[in-house]
Amino acid sequence: MPGQKVQARALSHHPWGVLVEIAGYEKAALSATIDMIEQFSRITSSNDELLALFPPIGSQVDAVIEQIRRYHPPVSVRLVIRPADLESLACSCDFCGEPVRLGPGGDALILDSRSLDGPGSHTLISHRHCLAERIRPENIGERARALKVGRMC
């Protein structure tokens, strides 16, 4: 799920970033990448400085899942390795567009939508209150669960 911490092994370097393999999913039909240009081009002053940040081929790195696309096989996973994102990944709420944090202390819910009549799924990331506000007012139990799910009692 987005926000989940994983271990990844660098398989190959490309002009945009790194193709990786996620530990525990080596046999799965998925493609995993780290877009180094998107993550680090704003904080580096030269191409050589950016290239120095690429994890060496064969090395293991800590990463966080930023995005999963499952519309068509193979599954496509985008990882981030920025130190701040390893603690708590920030993204935009799919309902209101405001920033939301995935991870400890964050206020995000991750929703997967699937159909019974075909392959693929779609992931939405939402503030708890944004989802709760969209559940019918008379459905009090589901609204309450949206505000509580995943939280420690």
CSV table of C-alpha atoms in Angstrom, one decimal:
chain,number,residue,atom,x,y,z
A,1,MET,CA,0.0,0.0,0.0
A,2,PRO,CA,1.2,3.6,-0.5
A,3,GLY,CA,3.1,4.7,2.6
A,4,GLN,CA,4.4,1.1,3.3
A,5,LYS,CA,8.1,0.8,4.1
A,6,VAL,CA,9.9,-1.8,2.0
A,7,GLN,CA,13.4,-3.0,1.2
A,8,ALA,CA,14.4,-2.7,-2.5
A,9,ARG,CA,17.5,-4.1,-4.4
A,10,ALA,CA,18.8,-1.9,-7.2
A,11,LEU,CA,18.8,-3.9,-10.5
A,12,SER,CA,19.7,-1.3,-13.1
A,13,HIS,CA,20.3,2.4,-13.7
A,14,HIS,CA,18.4,4.4,-16.3
A,15,PRO,CA,18.6,8.1,-17.3
A,16,TRP,CA,15.5,8.8,-15.1
A,17,GLY,CA,16.3,6.6,-12.1
A,18,VAL,CA,16.6,3.0,-10.9
A,19,LEU,CA,14.8,-0.2,-11.7
A,20,VAL,CA,14.5,-2.2,-8.4
A,21,GLU,CA,13.2,-5.4,-7.0
A,22,ILE,CA,11.1,-5.3,-3.8
A,23,ALA,CA,12.2,-7.8,-1.1
A,24,GLY,CA,9.5,-10.5,-0.7
A,25,TYR,CA,8.0,-9.8,-4.1
A,26,GLU,CA,10.8,-11.2,-6.3
A,27,LYS,CA,8.5,-13.7,-8.1
A,28,ALA,CA,5.5,-11.3,-8.4
A,29,ALA,CA,4.5,-9.8,-11.7
A,30,LEU,CA,5.4,-6.2,-10.9
A,31,SER,CA,7.7,-3.5,-12.0
A,32,ALA,CA,9.2,-1.3,-9.3
A,33,THR,CA,11.1,1.9,-9.9
A,34,ILE,CA,12.7,4.9,-8.1
A,35,ASP,CA,12.4,8.1,-10.1
A,36,MET,CA,15.6,9.8,-9.1
A,37,ILE,CA,15.1,12.9,-11.3
A,38,GLU,CA,11.7,13.7,-9.7
A,39,GLN,CA,13.0,13.1,-6.2
A,40,PHE,CA,16.4,14.8,-6.3
A,41,SER,CA,16.8,17.1,-9.3
A,42,ARG,CA,15.7,20.2,-7.3
A,43,ILE,CA,18.3,19.7,-4.6
A,44,THR,CA,21.3,18.8,-6.8
A,45,SER,CA,23.3,21.3,-8.8
A,46,SER,CA,24.8,19.0,-11.4
A,47,ASN,CA,24.1,15.8,-13.3
A,48,ASP,CA,27.2,14.2,-11.5
A,49,GLU,CA,25.8,15.1,-8.1
A,50,LEU,CA,22.4,13.5,-9.1
A,51,LEU,CA,24.1,10.4,-10.4
A,52,ALA,CA,26.1,10.1,-7.1
A,53,LEU,CA,22.7,9.6,-5.3
A,54,PHE,CA,21.8,6.6,-7.4
A,55,PRO,CA,22.0,3.4,-5.2
A,56,PRO,CA,24.7,1.1,-6.5
A,57,ILE,CA,23.5,-1.9,-8.6
A,58,GLY,CA,22.9,-4.8,-6.2
A,59,SER,CA,22.6,-2.7,-3.1
A,60,GLN,CA,19.6,-2.8,-0.7
A,61,VAL,CA,17.9,0.5,0.1
A,62,ASP,CA,15.0,1.4,2.4
A,63,ALA,CA,12.1,2.8,0.5
A,64,VAL,CA,8.4,3.8,0.8
A,65,ILE,CA,5.7,2.9,-1.7
A,66,GLU,CA,4.5,6.2,-3.3
A,67,GLN,CA,2.2,4.8,-5.9
A,68,ILE,CA,0.8,1.5,-7.2
A,69,ARG,CA,-0.8,1.2,-10.6
A,70,ARG,CA,-2.8,-2.0,-11.1
A,71,TYR,CA,-4.9,-1.1,-14.2
A,72,HIS,CA,-3.1,-3.7,-16.4
A,73,PRO,CA,-0.5,-6.3,-15.6
A,74,PRO,CA,2.2,-6.1,-14.6
A,75,VAL,CA,1.6,-4.0,-11.5
A,76,SER,CA,3.7,-0.8,-11.5
A,77,VAL,CA,5.1,0.4,-8.2
A,78,ARG,CA,6.9,3.7,-7.7
A,79,LEU,CA,9.1,4.0,-4.6
A,80,VAL,CA,10.7,7.0,-2.8
A,81,ILE,CA,13.9,7.0,-0.9
A,82,ARG,CA,14.1,10.6,0.3
A,83,PRO,CA,14.9,10.5,4.1
A,84,ALA,CA,11.9,12.7,5.1
A,85,ASP,CA,9.5,10.4,3.2
A,86,LEU,CA,10.9,7.3,4.9
A,87,GLU,CA,9.4,8.7,8.1
A,88,SER,CA,6.1,10.0,6.8
A,89,LEU,CA,5.2,10.3,3.1
A,90,ALA,CA,3.2,13.4,2.1
A,91,CYS,CA,0.8,13.4,-0.9
A,92,SER,CA,-2.4,15.0,-1.9
A,93,CYS,CA,-5.9,14.0,-0.8
A,94,ASP,CA,-7.8,12.7,-3.8
A,95,PHE,CA,-11.0,14.5,-2.5
A,96,CYS,CA,-9.9,18.0,-1.4
A,97,GLY,CA,-6.3,18.2,-2.9
A,98,GLU,CA,-4.8,19.3,0.3
A,99,PRO,CA,-1.6,17.6,1.7
A,100,VAL,CA,-2.1,14.4,3.7
A,101,ARG,CA,0.5,12.3,5.5
A,102,LEU,CA,0.8,8.6,5.2
A,103,GLY,CA,2.5,6.8,8.0
A,104,PRO,CA,2.7,7.2,11.8
A,105,GLY,CA,0.8,10.1,13.0
A,106,GLY,CA,-0.7,10.8,9.6
A,107,ASP,CA,-4.3,11.3,8.9
A,108,ALA,CA,-4.6,9.4,5.6
A,109,LEU,CA,-6.8,6.5,4.6
A,110,ILE,CA,-6.0,4.4,1.6
A,111,LEU,CA,-8.9,3.1,-0.4
A,112,ASP,CA,-8.8,0.4,-3.1
A,113,SER,CA,-11.7,0.3,-5.5
A,114,ARG,CA,-12.2,-2.9,-7.5
A,115,SER,CA,-14.8,-4.3,-9.8
A,116,LEU,CA,-16.3,-7.8,-9.8
A,117,ASP,CA,-16.5,-7.9,-13.6
A,118,GLY,CA,-12.9,-7.1,-14.6
A,119,PRO,CA,-9.3,-6.9,-13.7
A,120,GLY,CA,-7.5,-4.0,-12.2
A,121,SER,CA,-8.1,-1.7,-9.3
A,122,HIS,CA,-7.7,2.0,-8.4
A,123,THR,CA,-6.2,3.5,-5.2
A,124,LEU,CA,-7.5,6.7,-3.6
A,125,ILE,CA,-5.8,8.5,-0.7
A,126,SER,CA,-7.9,10.6,1.5
A,127,HIS,CA,-8.0,12.5,4.8
A,128,ARG,CA,-10.2,10.7,7.3
A,129,HIS,CA,-12.6,13.6,7.5
A,130,CYS,CA,-12.9,13.9,3.7
A,131,LEU,CA,-14.0,10.3,3.4
A,132,ALA,CA,-16.3,10.6,6.5
A,133,GLU,CA,-18.0,13.7,5.0
A,134,ARG,CA,-18.8,11.9,1.8
A,135,ILE,CA,-20.5,9.0,3.6
A,136,ARG,CA,-24.3,9.4,3.9
A,137,PRO,CA,-25.2,11.2,7.2
A,138,GLU,CA,-27.6,8.4,8.2
A,139,ASN,CA,-24.8,5.9,8.0
A,140,ILE,CA,-23.3,6.9,11.4
A,141,GLY,CA,-21.4,3.6,12.0
A,142,GLU,CA,-19.4,3.8,8.7
A,143,ARG,CA,-18.7,7.5,9.2
A,144,ALA,CA,-17.4,6.7,12.7
A,145,ARG,CA,-15.2,3.9,11.4
A,146,ALA,CA,-13.7,6.1,8.7
A,147,LEU,CA,-12.5,8.4,11.5
A,148,LYS,CA,-11.2,5.6,13.6
A,149,VAL,CA,-9.8,2.8,11.3
A,150,GLY,CA,-6.2,2.0,11.9
A,151,ARG,CA,-5.9,4.2,15.0
A,152,MET,CA,-4.8,2.8,18.3
A,153,CYS,CA,-7.5,2.7,21.0
